[in-house]
Short mmCIF file of C-alpha atoms and ligand atoms in Angstrom, two decimals:
data_model
loop_
_atom_site.label_atom_id
_atom_site.label_comp_id
_atom_site.label_asym_id
_atom_site.label_seq_id
_atom_site.Cartn_x
_atom_site.Cartn_y
_atom_site.Cartn_z
CA MET A 1 39.76 -27.39 -32.88
CA THR A 2 36.08 -27.02 -33.28
CA ALA A 3 35.39 -26.76 -29.54
CA ASP A 4 38.18 -23.96 -28.96
CA PHE A 5 36.30 -22.15 -31.94
CA LEU A 6 32.97 -22.46 -30.29
CA GLN A 7 34.52 -21.49 -27.06
CA SER A 8 35.57 -18.30 -28.67
CA LEU A 9 32.53 -17.93 -30.48
CA ARG A 10 30.57 -17.86 -26.97
CA SER A 11 32.54 -14.91 -25.73
CA ILE A 12 30.64 -13.18 -28.64
CA LEU A 13 27.25 -14.40 -28.96
CA PRO A 14 25.06 -15.80 -25.97
CA PRO A 15 24.30 -19.39 -25.97
CA LYS A 16 20.89 -19.10 -27.58
CA ALA A 17 22.45 -17.25 -30.64
CA ILE A 18 24.82 -20.34 -31.67
CA LEU A 19 23.07 -23.42 -33.02
CA THR A 20 24.93 -26.52 -32.73
CA GLY A 21 22.18 -29.19 -32.75
CA ASP A 22 21.56 -31.39 -35.74
CA GLU A 23 17.83 -30.57 -35.72
CA ASP A 24 18.42 -26.86 -34.98
CA LYS A 25 21.14 -26.50 -37.69
CA ALA A 26 19.10 -28.54 -40.36
CA PRO A 27 17.14 -25.91 -41.87
CA PHE A 28 19.68 -23.52 -42.39
CA GLU A 29 22.24 -26.36 -43.98
CA THR A 30 19.59 -27.28 -46.54
CA ASP A 31 18.51 -25.18 -49.67
CA TRP A 32 15.00 -23.96 -50.20
CA ARG A 33 14.79 -26.62 -53.05
CA GLN A 34 15.99 -29.31 -50.33
CA ILE A 35 18.34 -30.61 -52.66
CA HIS A 36 21.74 -29.24 -51.45
CA ARG A 37 22.89 -30.33 -47.77
CA HIS A 38 26.12 -29.73 -46.18
CA PRO A 39 26.93 -29.76 -42.13
CA ALA A 40 27.96 -26.50 -40.56
CA ILE A 41 29.79 -26.64 -37.32
CA CYS A 42 27.13 -24.39 -36.24
CA VAL A 43 24.57 -21.44 -37.00
CA ALA A 44 25.78 -18.23 -35.55
CA LEU A 45 22.84 -15.44 -34.98
CA PRO A 46 24.03 -12.29 -34.34
CA GLU A 47 22.16 -9.38 -33.21
CA ASN A 48 24.22 -6.47 -34.34
CA THR A 49 26.97 -5.34 -36.92
CA GLU A 50 29.83 -5.21 -34.02
CA GLN A 51 28.95 -8.99 -33.48
CA VAL A 52 29.13 -10.00 -37.14
CA ALA A 53 32.41 -8.08 -37.29
CA ALA A 54 33.87 -10.11 -34.61
CA ILE A 55 32.54 -13.61 -35.74
CA VAL A 56 33.94 -12.68 -39.22
CA LYS A 57 37.58 -12.16 -37.83
CA LEU A 58 37.60 -14.86 -35.48
CA CYS A 59 36.55 -17.47 -38.22
CA GLY A 60 39.62 -15.62 -40.58
CA THR A 61 41.75 -16.25 -37.73
CA ALA A 62 40.40 -19.73 -37.35
CA GLY A 63 40.57 -20.75 -40.86
CA ILE A 64 36.79 -21.38 -40.77
CA ALA A 65 34.63 -20.28 -43.64
CA VAL A 66 31.51 -18.22 -43.15
CA VAL A 67 28.54 -18.73 -45.18
CA PRO A 68 26.08 -15.70 -44.97
CA GLN A 69 22.48 -16.67 -45.11
CA GLY A 70 19.28 -14.42 -45.17
CA GLY A 71 15.86 -16.11 -45.75
CA ASN A 72 17.31 -19.02 -47.48
CA THR A 73 14.87 -18.62 -50.22
CA GLY A 74 17.72 -18.60 -52.79
CA LEU A 75 17.11 -20.84 -56.07
CA VAL A 76 21.06 -21.61 -56.56
CA ALA A 77 21.76 -22.75 -53.24
CA GLY A 78 24.01 -19.83 -52.38
CA GLY A 79 23.23 -19.27 -48.83
CA VAL A 80 23.91 -22.93 -47.46
CA PRO A 81 27.32 -24.99 -46.69
CA VAL A 82 29.46 -26.85 -49.25
CA PRO A 83 32.16 -29.45 -48.97
CA ASP A 84 35.10 -27.14 -48.25
CA ARG A 85 36.66 -26.13 -45.25
CA PRO A 86 34.97 -26.37 -42.10
CA GLN A 87 32.19 -23.72 -42.27
CA ILE A 88 29.51 -21.93 -40.19
CA VAL A 89 26.17 -20.48 -41.57
CA LEU A 90 25.76 -16.97 -40.25
CA SER A 91 22.44 -16.00 -40.14
CA LEU A 92 21.22 -12.34 -40.13
CA LYS A 93 17.45 -13.16 -39.07
CA ARG A 94 18.11 -11.48 -35.90
CA MET A 95 19.40 -8.52 -37.33
CA ASN A 96 15.76 -7.00 -38.11
CA LYS A 97 15.43 -3.37 -37.25
CA ILE A 98 14.39 -0.53 -39.51
CA ARG A 99 16.51 2.08 -38.25
CA ASN A 100 15.39 5.22 -39.85
CA VAL A 101 12.54 6.00 -42.22
CA ASP A 102 13.17 9.45 -44.38
CA PRO A 103 9.88 10.45 -45.80
CA ILE A 104 11.04 13.82 -47.28
CA GLY A 105 14.36 12.19 -49.17
CA GLY A 106 12.51 8.92 -49.91
CA SER A 107 14.35 6.38 -48.13
CA LEU A 108 14.64 4.08 -45.17
CA ILE A 109 17.88 2.24 -43.41
CA ALA A 110 16.83 -1.74 -43.17
CA GLU A 111 19.21 -3.90 -41.26
CA ALA A 112 19.97 -7.13 -43.67
CA GLY A 113 17.39 -9.43 -41.94
CA VAL A 114 14.48 -7.35 -42.23
CA THR A 115 12.17 -9.04 -45.16
CA LEU A 116 11.30 -7.65 -48.53
CA LEU A 117 7.61 -7.38 -47.28
CA GLU A 118 8.64 -5.74 -43.85
CA VAL A 119 10.18 -3.05 -45.83
CA GLN A 120 7.35 -2.82 -48.24
CA GLN A 121 5.02 -2.22 -45.39
CA ALA A 122 7.50 0.43 -43.72
CA ALA A 123 7.38 2.19 -46.97
CA ALA A 124 3.63 1.99 -47.20
CA ALA A 125 3.25 3.32 -43.06
CA ALA A 126 5.32 6.26 -44.96
CA ALA A 127 2.76 7.04 -47.68
CA LYS A 128 5.51 5.42 -50.18
CA MET A 129 6.17 2.36 -52.14
CA PHE A 130 9.20 0.06 -52.20
CA PRO A 131 8.81 -1.64 -55.44
CA VAL A 132 10.93 -4.81 -55.34
CA SER A 133 8.29 -7.37 -55.12
CA LEU A 134 8.25 -11.37 -55.56
CA ALA A 135 6.79 -14.40 -54.25
CA ALA A 136 9.18 -15.29 -51.65
CA GLU A 137 8.99 -11.71 -50.20
CA GLY A 138 7.67 -12.81 -46.90
CA THR A 139 10.75 -14.58 -46.05
CA ALA A 140 13.55 -13.31 -48.41
CA GLN A 141 15.50 -10.64 -46.53
CA ILE A 142 17.16 -7.46 -47.94
CA GLY A 143 20.49 -8.64 -47.46
CA GLY A 144 19.72 -11.71 -49.55
CA ALA A 145 17.79 -9.76 -51.72
CA ILE A 146 20.72 -7.19 -52.66
CA SER A 147 23.25 -10.00 -52.29
CA THR A 148 21.35 -11.79 -55.46
CA ASN A 149 20.50 -8.67 -57.14
CA ALA A 150 17.26 -9.96 -57.04
CA GLY A 151 14.60 -9.15 -59.81
CA GLY A 152 10.44 -9.91 -59.51
CA ILE A 153 7.36 -8.84 -61.13
CA GLN A 154 8.01 -5.14 -61.23
CA VAL A 155 11.86 -4.78 -62.59
CA LEU A 156 9.79 -3.73 -65.87
CA SER A 157 9.29 -0.14 -64.23
CA TYR A 158 11.41 0.18 -61.43
CA GLY A 159 14.43 -2.17 -61.86
CA SER A 160 15.74 -4.80 -59.90
CA MET A 161 17.07 -4.40 -56.24
CA ARG A 162 20.29 -2.71 -57.54
CA ARG A 163 18.55 0.51 -58.64
CA GLN A 164 16.80 0.96 -55.13
CA VAL A 165 20.19 0.61 -53.17
CA LEU A 166 21.28 4.02 -52.08
CA GLY A 167 24.19 3.05 -49.50
CA LEU A 168 25.22 -0.29 -47.68
CA GLU A 169 27.24 -1.01 -44.30
CA VAL A 170 29.21 -4.05 -44.83
CA VAL A 171 31.33 -6.22 -42.56
CA LEU A 172 34.42 -7.00 -44.78
CA ALA A 173 36.28 -10.58 -44.83
CA ASP A 174 39.44 -9.06 -42.37
CA GLY A 175 36.40 -7.98 -39.87
CA ARG A 176 36.51 -4.61 -40.84
CA ILE A 177 33.17 -2.78 -40.87
CA TRP A 178 32.63 -0.19 -43.79
CA ASN A 179 29.51 2.31 -43.10
CA GLY A 180 28.53 3.26 -46.31
CA LEU A 181 25.10 3.96 -45.39
CA ARG A 182 24.59 7.11 -47.48
CA SER A 183 21.24 8.15 -48.63
CA LEU A 184 22.43 10.57 -51.28
CA ARG A 185 20.95 10.66 -54.59
CA LYS A 186 24.57 12.11 -55.96
CA ASP A 187 27.78 11.07 -54.61
CA ASN A 188 30.57 11.03 -57.14
CA THR A 189 33.54 10.54 -54.82
CA GLY A 190 35.46 7.57 -56.30
CA PHE A 191 34.49 4.38 -57.11
CA ASP A 192 30.95 3.18 -56.22
CA LEU A 193 31.94 0.64 -53.96
CA LYS A 194 28.45 -0.29 -52.84
CA GLN A 195 28.00 -2.29 -56.49
CA LEU A 196 30.68 -4.33 -55.53
CA PHE A 197 28.51 -6.00 -52.72
CA ILE A 198 25.33 -5.95 -54.73
CA GLY A 199 24.78 -9.32 -56.52
CA GLY A 200 27.96 -9.91 -54.99
CA GLU A 201 26.28 -13.21 -53.28
CA GLY A 202 28.11 -12.90 -50.38
CA LEU A 203 31.65 -13.48 -51.45
CA LEU A 204 33.13 -10.34 -50.86
CA GLY A 205 31.68 -8.80 -47.36
CA ILE A 206 28.61 -9.33 -45.45
CA ILE A 207 25.78 -6.85 -45.76
CA THR A 208 24.49 -5.85 -42.33
CA ALA A 209 22.19 -2.71 -43.31
CA ALA A 210 21.49 -0.80 -46.25
CA SER A 211 19.98 2.64 -47.19
CA LEU A 212 16.87 1.81 -49.72
CA ALA A 213 15.19 4.34 -52.11
CA LEU A 214 11.68 4.70 -51.83
CA SER A 215 9.32 5.18 -54.66
CA PRO A 216 6.24 7.51 -54.63
CA ALA A 217 3.28 5.32 -53.47
CA ILE A 218 0.88 3.61 -55.95
CA LEU A 219 -2.76 5.19 -55.45
CA SER A 220 -4.50 3.18 -58.04
CA ARG A 221 -3.95 0.07 -60.41
CA ALA A 222 -5.60 -2.17 -62.70
CA THR A 223 -4.70 -5.79 -62.84
CA ALA A 224 -5.86 -8.22 -65.73
CA LEU A 225 -5.25 -11.47 -67.23
CA ALA A 226 -5.50 -12.08 -71.01
CA GLY A 227 -5.86 -15.12 -72.88
CA VAL A 228 -3.48 -15.34 -76.23
CA ALA A 229 -3.77 -17.99 -79.24
CA SER A 230 0.35 -17.60 -79.50
CA LEU A 231 3.57 -16.63 -78.08
CA ASP A 232 3.67 -14.00 -80.91
CA ALA A 233 0.38 -12.58 -79.78
CA ALA A 234 1.81 -12.53 -76.13
CA LEU A 235 4.59 -10.30 -77.33
CA ALA A 236 2.35 -8.33 -79.40
CA LEU A 237 0.04 -8.01 -76.64
CA PHE A 238 3.04 -6.65 -74.49
CA GLN A 239 3.93 -4.38 -77.31
CA ASN A 240 0.57 -2.96 -77.96
CA LEU A 241 -0.32 -2.32 -73.99
CA ARG A 242 3.32 -1.03 -73.47
CA ALA A 243 2.81 1.72 -76.47
CA GLN A 244 -0.47 2.86 -74.77
CA ALA A 245 0.16 2.82 -71.15
CA GLY A 246 4.13 3.64 -71.43
CA ASP A 247 5.50 3.50 -67.68
CA ALA A 248 2.15 3.13 -66.10
CA MET A 249 2.73 -0.69 -67.14
CA THR A 250 4.38 -2.00 -63.82
CA MET A 251 4.20 -5.82 -64.63
CA CYS A 252 3.62 -8.19 -67.49
CA GLU A 253 4.13 -11.61 -66.81
CA PHE A 254 4.19 -14.62 -69.11
CA ILE A 255 2.35 -17.66 -67.95
CA SER A 256 2.40 -20.80 -70.46
CA ALA A 257 -0.43 -23.33 -70.32
CA SER A 258 1.48 -26.18 -68.41
CA ALA A 259 2.21 -23.44 -65.92
CA MET A 260 -1.29 -22.72 -65.33
CA GLU A 261 -2.32 -26.01 -64.96
CA LEU A 262 0.21 -26.51 -62.55
CA SER A 263 -0.66 -23.48 -60.60
CA LEU A 264 -4.38 -24.19 -60.62
CA ALA A 265 -4.48 -27.64 -59.53
CA HIS A 266 -2.38 -26.23 -56.22
CA ILE A 267 -4.78 -23.44 -55.56
CA ASN A 268 -7.92 -24.34 -53.43
CA ALA A 269 -10.50 -24.13 -55.29
CA GLY A 270 -8.89 -22.84 -58.09
CA ARG A 271 -10.94 -22.75 -61.15
CA ARG A 272 -9.49 -21.97 -64.67
CA PRO A 273 -10.38 -18.08 -65.30
CA LEU A 274 -9.74 -18.22 -69.08
CA HIS A 275 -9.07 -20.96 -71.65
CA ALA A 276 -6.11 -20.06 -73.67
CA ALA A 277 -2.53 -21.04 -75.34
CA ALA A 278 -1.00 -18.81 -73.41
CA TYR A 279 -1.64 -15.99 -70.68
CA VAL A 280 -0.28 -12.80 -69.91
CA LEU A 281 -0.78 -11.03 -66.49
CA VAL A 282 -0.58 -7.06 -66.76
CA GLU A 283 -0.61 -4.50 -64.31
CA PHE A 284 -1.07 -0.63 -64.72
CA SER A 285 -0.20 1.48 -61.71
CA ALA A 286 -0.77 5.14 -61.12
CA HIS A 287 0.72 7.57 -58.42
CA THR A 288 -2.69 9.39 -58.34
CA GLU A 289 -5.75 8.59 -57.05
CA THR A 290 -7.73 7.84 -60.25
CA ALA A 291 -10.58 5.66 -61.53
CA SER A 292 -9.27 6.33 -64.58
CA ILE A 293 -6.36 3.78 -64.72
CA THR A 294 -9.29 0.87 -65.35
CA ALA A 295 -10.50 2.56 -68.11
CA VAL A 296 -7.18 3.08 -69.35
CA MET A 297 -6.49 -0.41 -69.21
CA GLU A 298 -10.13 -1.17 -70.62
CA THR A 299 -9.07 0.86 -73.90
CA ALA A 300 -5.84 -0.56 -74.22
CA PHE A 301 -7.37 -4.30 -74.06
CA GLU A 302 -10.01 -3.49 -76.53
CA ALA A 303 -7.87 -2.72 -79.41
CA GLY A 304 -5.96 -6.10 -78.40
CA LEU A 305 -8.96 -7.85 -78.50
CA THR A 306 -10.26 -6.13 -81.72
CA ASP A 307 -6.85 -7.09 -83.29
CA ALA A 308 -7.12 -10.50 -82.20
CA ILE A 309 -3.99 -10.36 -80.23
CA ALA A 310 -5.84 -11.04 -77.13
CA THR A 311 -8.53 -14.00 -77.27
CA ASP A 312 -9.95 -13.21 -73.80
CA VAL A 313 -9.39 -10.99 -70.61
CA ILE A 314 -10.37 -10.59 -67.48
CA ILE A 315 -9.89 -7.26 -65.34
CA ALA A 316 -9.97 -7.46 -61.82
CA GLN A 317 -12.86 -5.66 -60.07
CA SER A 318 -11.79 -5.66 -56.40
CA GLU A 319 -8.57 -6.11 -54.52
CA ARG A 320 -9.63 -9.70 -53.74
CA GLU A 321 -9.98 -10.35 -57.44
CA ARG A 322 -6.58 -9.06 -58.09
CA ALA A 323 -5.09 -11.13 -55.42
CA ASP A 324 -6.79 -14.08 -57.01
CA LEU A 325 -4.86 -13.18 -60.35
CA ILE A 326 -1.59 -12.72 -58.58
CA ARG A 327 -1.65 -15.83 -56.83
CA ILE A 328 -2.12 -17.76 -59.92
CA ARG A 329 1.44 -16.63 -60.87
CA GLU A 330 3.02 -16.58 -57.23
CA THR A 331 1.95 -20.10 -56.81
CA ILE A 332 3.93 -21.63 -59.74
CA PRO A 333 7.17 -22.33 -57.92
CA ASP A 334 5.76 -23.88 -54.71
CA ALA A 335 3.36 -26.03 -57.10
CA GLU A 336 6.34 -27.19 -59.12
CA LEU A 337 8.28 -27.92 -55.81
CA SER A 338 5.19 -30.02 -54.36
CA GLU A 339 4.85 -31.99 -57.71
CA GLY A 340 8.28 -33.13 -57.11
CA GLY A 341 10.63 -30.44 -58.54
CA ALA A 342 11.86 -29.71 -61.71
CA VAL A 343 15.53 -28.80 -63.54
CA LYS A 344 15.42 -25.05 -63.31
CA HIS A 345 16.54 -22.51 -65.36
CA ASP A 346 16.37 -18.56 -65.27
CA ILE A 347 17.40 -17.22 -68.60
CA SER A 348 17.04 -13.98 -70.37
CA VAL A 349 16.92 -12.89 -73.86
CA PRO A 350 16.17 -9.54 -75.48
CA ILE A 351 12.33 -9.27 -75.45
CA ALA A 352 11.72 -9.73 -79.00
CA LEU A 353 12.85 -12.85 -79.00
CA ILE A 354 11.13 -14.61 -76.74
CA PRO A 355 8.64 -16.20 -79.13
CA GLN A 356 11.44 -17.70 -80.78
CA THR A 357 13.42 -18.80 -77.56
CA ILE A 358 10.41 -20.63 -76.20
CA ARG A 359 9.73 -22.34 -79.48
CA ALA A 360 13.26 -23.44 -79.77
CA ILE A 361 13.22 -24.83 -76.22
CA GLU A 362 10.03 -26.70 -76.93
CA ALA A 363 11.82 -28.05 -79.80
CA LEU A 364 14.65 -29.34 -78.32
CA ILE A 365 12.68 -31.03 -75.27
CA ALA A 366 10.38 -32.77 -77.78
CA GLU A 367 13.31 -33.87 -80.02
CA LYS A 368 15.96 -34.85 -77.12
CA PHE A 369 13.86 -35.34 -73.98
CA PRO A 370 10.50 -36.14 -75.30
CA ASP A 371 9.71 -37.78 -71.73
CA CYS A 372 10.36 -34.71 -69.85
CA ARG A 373 7.73 -31.81 -69.12
CA PRO A 374 8.52 -27.96 -69.70
CA ASN A 375 7.08 -25.65 -67.51
CA ILE A 376 7.58 -22.18 -68.76
CA PHE A 377 6.59 -18.70 -67.02
CA GLY A 378 8.31 -15.43 -66.16
CA HIS A 379 8.69 -11.87 -66.71
CA LEU A 380 7.76 -11.26 -70.41
CA GLY A 381 8.51 -7.36 -69.49
CA ASP A 382 11.99 -7.60 -69.14
CA GLY A 383 12.88 -10.65 -70.99
CA ASN A 384 13.23 -13.12 -68.07
CA LEU A 385 11.94 -16.85 -68.37
CA HIS A 386 11.94 -19.43 -66.06
CA VAL A 387 12.33 -22.63 -67.80
CA ASN A 388 11.69 -25.57 -65.62
CA ILE A 389 12.21 -29.04 -67.38
CA ARG A 390 10.03 -31.59 -65.47
CA PRO A 391 10.57 -35.34 -65.11
CA PRO A 392 7.96 -37.89 -66.62
CA PRO A 393 4.65 -38.31 -64.63
CA GLY A 394 5.23 -40.37 -61.81
CA ALA A 395 9.12 -40.34 -61.83
CA LYS A 396 11.13 -38.48 -59.66
CA LEU A 397 13.48 -35.65 -60.36
CA GLN A 398 16.64 -37.91 -59.43
CA SER A 399 15.63 -39.78 -62.48
CA LEU A 400 16.78 -36.94 -64.49
CA GLU A 401 20.09 -36.66 -62.46
CA ALA A 402 22.19 -38.39 -65.70
CA ARG A 403 20.83 -36.09 -68.19
CA LYS A 404 20.73 -32.77 -66.10
CA ALA A 405 23.86 -31.53 -67.45
CA ALA A 406 22.73 -32.02 -71.00
CA ILE A 407 19.57 -30.33 -70.44
CA THR A 408 20.84 -27.42 -68.79
CA SER A 409 23.81 -26.85 -71.31
CA ALA A 410 21.54 -27.15 -74.06
CA ILE A 411 19.04 -24.55 -72.48
CA GLU A 412 21.86 -22.20 -71.86
CA SER A 413 22.83 -22.24 -75.11
CA ILE A 414 19.57 -21.59 -76.76
CA ALA A 415 19.76 -18.20 -74.43
CA MET A 416 23.58 -17.61 -75.02
CA THR A 417 23.20 -17.77 -78.89
CA ARG A 418 20.48 -14.84 -78.92
CA GLY A 419 22.60 -12.70 -76.92
CA GLY A 420 20.79 -13.56 -73.43
CA SER A 421 22.11 -14.56 -70.08
CA PHE A 422 22.12 -17.99 -68.61
CA SER A 423 21.24 -16.58 -65.01
CA ALA A 424 18.90 -13.49 -65.24
CA GLU A 425 17.94 -13.09 -61.60
CA HIS A 426 18.88 -15.98 -59.27
CA GLY A 427 22.57 -15.49 -59.29
CA ILE A 428 24.96 -18.21 -59.44
CA GLY A 429 25.42 -19.88 -56.01
CA GLN A 430 26.63 -23.51 -56.21
CA MET A 431 24.09 -24.35 -59.02
CA ARG A 432 25.29 -22.44 -61.92
CA LEU A 433 29.23 -22.79 -61.71
CA ALA A 434 29.28 -24.61 -65.09
CA GLY A 435 27.47 -22.13 -67.04
CA MET A 436 30.10 -19.60 -65.43
CA LYS A 437 32.93 -21.68 -66.58
CA ALA A 438 31.04 -22.36 -70.22
CA HIS A 439 29.85 -18.91 -70.75
CA LYS A 440 31.85 -16.28 -69.14
CA SER A 441 34.96 -15.08 -70.89
CA GLU A 442 38.18 -15.71 -69.21
CA VAL A 443 38.66 -11.78 -68.92
CA GLU A 444 35.60 -11.25 -66.98
CA LEU A 445 36.25 -14.34 -64.44
CA ASP A 446 40.01 -13.08 -64.01
CA LEU A 447 38.64 -9.67 -62.81
CA MET A 448 36.27 -11.32 -60.66
CA ARG A 449 38.75 -13.57 -59.35
CA ALA A 450 41.22 -10.42 -58.71
CA LEU A 451 38.29 -9.03 -56.90
CA LYS A 452 37.73 -11.98 -54.78
CA GLN A 453 41.59 -12.07 -53.96
CA ALA A 454 41.87 -8.13 -53.17
CA LEU A 455 38.97 -8.45 -50.69
CA ASP A 456 39.16 -11.99 -49.26
CA PRO A 457 42.38 -13.26 -49.67
CA LYS A 458 41.83 -16.24 -47.17
CA ARG A 459 38.66 -16.82 -48.87
CA THR A 460 36.85 -17.00 -45.53
CA LEU A 461 33.57 -15.84 -47.19
CA ASN A 462 31.34 -17.83 -49.10
CA PRO A 463 33.80 -20.59 -51.00
CA GLY A 464 32.64 -22.77 -53.56
CA LYS A 465 29.90 -20.59 -54.65
CA MET A 466 29.79 -18.23 -57.85
CA LEU A 467 33.53 -18.33 -59.10
CA PRO A 468 34.48 -21.79 -60.73
C1 FAD B 501 8.83 -19.00 -54.51
C2 FAD B 501 9.81 -17.95 -54.68
C3 FAD B 501 9.93 -17.31 -55.58
C4 FAD B 501 11.00 -16.51 -55.98
N1 FAD B 501 10.66 -15.65 -57.00
C5 FAD B 501 11.86 -14.75 -57.22
C6 FAD B 501 11.59 -13.63 -58.28
O1 FAD B 501 10.39 -13.33 -58.62
N2 FAD B 501 12.66 -12.73 -58.75
C7 FAD B 501 13.91 -13.09 -57.84
O2 FAD B 501 14.82 -12.32 -58.29
N3 FAD B 501 14.22 -14.19 -57.13
C8 FAD B 501 13.23 -14.99 -56.75
N4 FAD B 501 13.46 -16.04 -55.70
C9 FAD B 501 14.70 -16.40 -55.28
C10 FAD B 501 15.02 -15.24 -53.84
O3 FAD B 501 13.69 -15.32 -53.35
C11 FAD B 501 15.66 -14.39 -54.07
O4 FAD B 501 16.93 -14.64 -54.60
C12 FAD B 501 15.92 -13.66 -52.80
O5 FAD B 501 16.51 -12.36 -53.01
C13 FAD B 501 17.06 -13.96 -51.73
O6 FAD B 501 16.62 -13.57 -50.43
P1 FAD B 501 17.17 -14.57 -48.94
O7 FAD B 501 17.28 -13.46 -47.86
O8 FAD B 501 16.42 -15.85 -48.88
O9 FAD B 501 18.60 -14.87 -49.35
P2 FAD B 501 19.33 -16.40 -49.26
O10 FAD B 501 18.52 -17.65 -50.03
O11 FAD B 501 19.40 -16.32 -47.74
O12 FAD B 501 20.81 -16.00 -49.80
C14 FAD B 501 21.02 -15.94 -51.05
C15 FAD B 501 22.49 -15.29 -51.21
O13 FAD B 501 22.58 -14.31 -50.65
C16 FAD B 501 23.87 -14.45 -49.76
N5 FAD B 501 23.67 -13.76 -48.54
C17 FAD B 501 22.14 -13.63 -47.89
N6 FAD B 501 22.30 -12.47 -46.99
C18 FAD B 501 23.39 -11.98 -47.19
C19 FAD B 501 24.00 -10.85 -46.68
N7 FAD B 501 23.40 -10.20 -45.33
N8 FAD B 501 25.05 -10.51 -46.88
C20 FAD B 501 25.76 -10.65 -47.81
N9 FAD B 501 25.31 -11.87 -48.44
C21 FAD B 501 24.46 -12.56 -48.26
C22 FAD B 501 23.97 -16.00 -49.36
O14 FAD B 501 25.08 -16.11 -49.07
C23 FAD B 501 23.51 -16.54 -50.75
O15 FAD B 501 24.66 -16.52 -51.87
C24 FAD B 501 12.28 -16.79 -55.49
C25 FAD B 501 12.45 -17.51 -54.58
C26 FAD B 501 11.31 -18.34 -54.13
C27 FAD B 501 11.17 -19.59 -52.93
#
């Protein structure tokens, strides 16, 4: 059967676009954290929408599942095969063209395999800005970012990926192509179908291209790292700065003392810029060329320092200094991975409850898992915390295997009892299925299953993900 299938696939794709060797397939079969791995029959690398459609149709007929994959930077192992039916990985990486840029309308059309960074660069070349920014942006692709509704460090001002999408081109599970690549700001003509595929994690269709809204270019910005004495002070600083800067505050990130340690240990010659109990990384941005943005930030921080909300602050004086500050935040996930990894969580709570949420988590770990080390950081400005629990010093991550479910369930409960979410920006994939079962209502799950049944009755697309 596999030989017949591969034979048929060769009538759609040239040989170089079908990977069957174990070594060639391995990077596509393994998730970013290198925890989940399962073999695929092959990796298919189409270069246009018609090829994607033909492959999906062939797989549907042959009873073979299709796992769509972008940059494979997802943190819930949603883009790699699972033990289910025989599967192929369909990588969108060769669909990497920007089809059109419309500077007047403020939009561009990118194929699914274009990276977030390439979209940012294309926007900049048109004197515009694409605001979704995250540490994996050089590898994460538009299709993957839309399918996970990715967030990142500027959600505070610009929203997550969902807010940037004007239209989509999607290959459906039966192989039909839906051309919904409209770039309109207004279009009330029935259900807004694109929303089904945004955050859909490849269960309802394969995104092959997207029309994306561009924002006005940022012409000046000021970036600062502040030290704070307590979690309450971090929240007060956020409130204080936000009140003064309003929408000009485009980033507000939280870095715990342990996350700072971890990051600096992995940055070459990474000297500690400040000493504090916790840190807040802030950016103000303006769409006009103005030197005063730094003055606005300095004034804003003066009040914070006077009121003893911030203990110390560094305001970047050059692009190089800005990059150094941002790097501290962006290095945390890689540093954690190279130190052996952690049991990861991606919770959100109402912003006002962040201090008490972190305190509850720290108390939980101290009481129930005292040998473990919490590594907490995240997007303070939108209520999203990455709560990662590292094994005891010198121990491997596998040593937490027996306690992993209990740790996760306790942390998710802390978020849920505060009106939060157990998965704020990474999605469900195969890693948060227990959370879906525990926390989603039967009504919500029924509705999701009904949509899956209507759009993909043969379960061709990404089985074993999202829906328990
Ligand atoms: C260092 C690091 C930092 C990160 N920081 C953030 C952050 O700040 N905010 C955040 O939200 N995420 C973050 N992530 C997670 C990740 O980068 C995002 O989820 C990203 O959007 C995934 O894009 P990708 O192209 O790598 O998708 P993949 O990992 O390849 O796939 C993700 C999911 O989308 C599906 N998919 C992929 N392409 C398509 C397509 N064309 N059509 C349909 N389904 C598709 C896959 O099947 C899978 O379910 C980070 C990851 C890393 C490694």
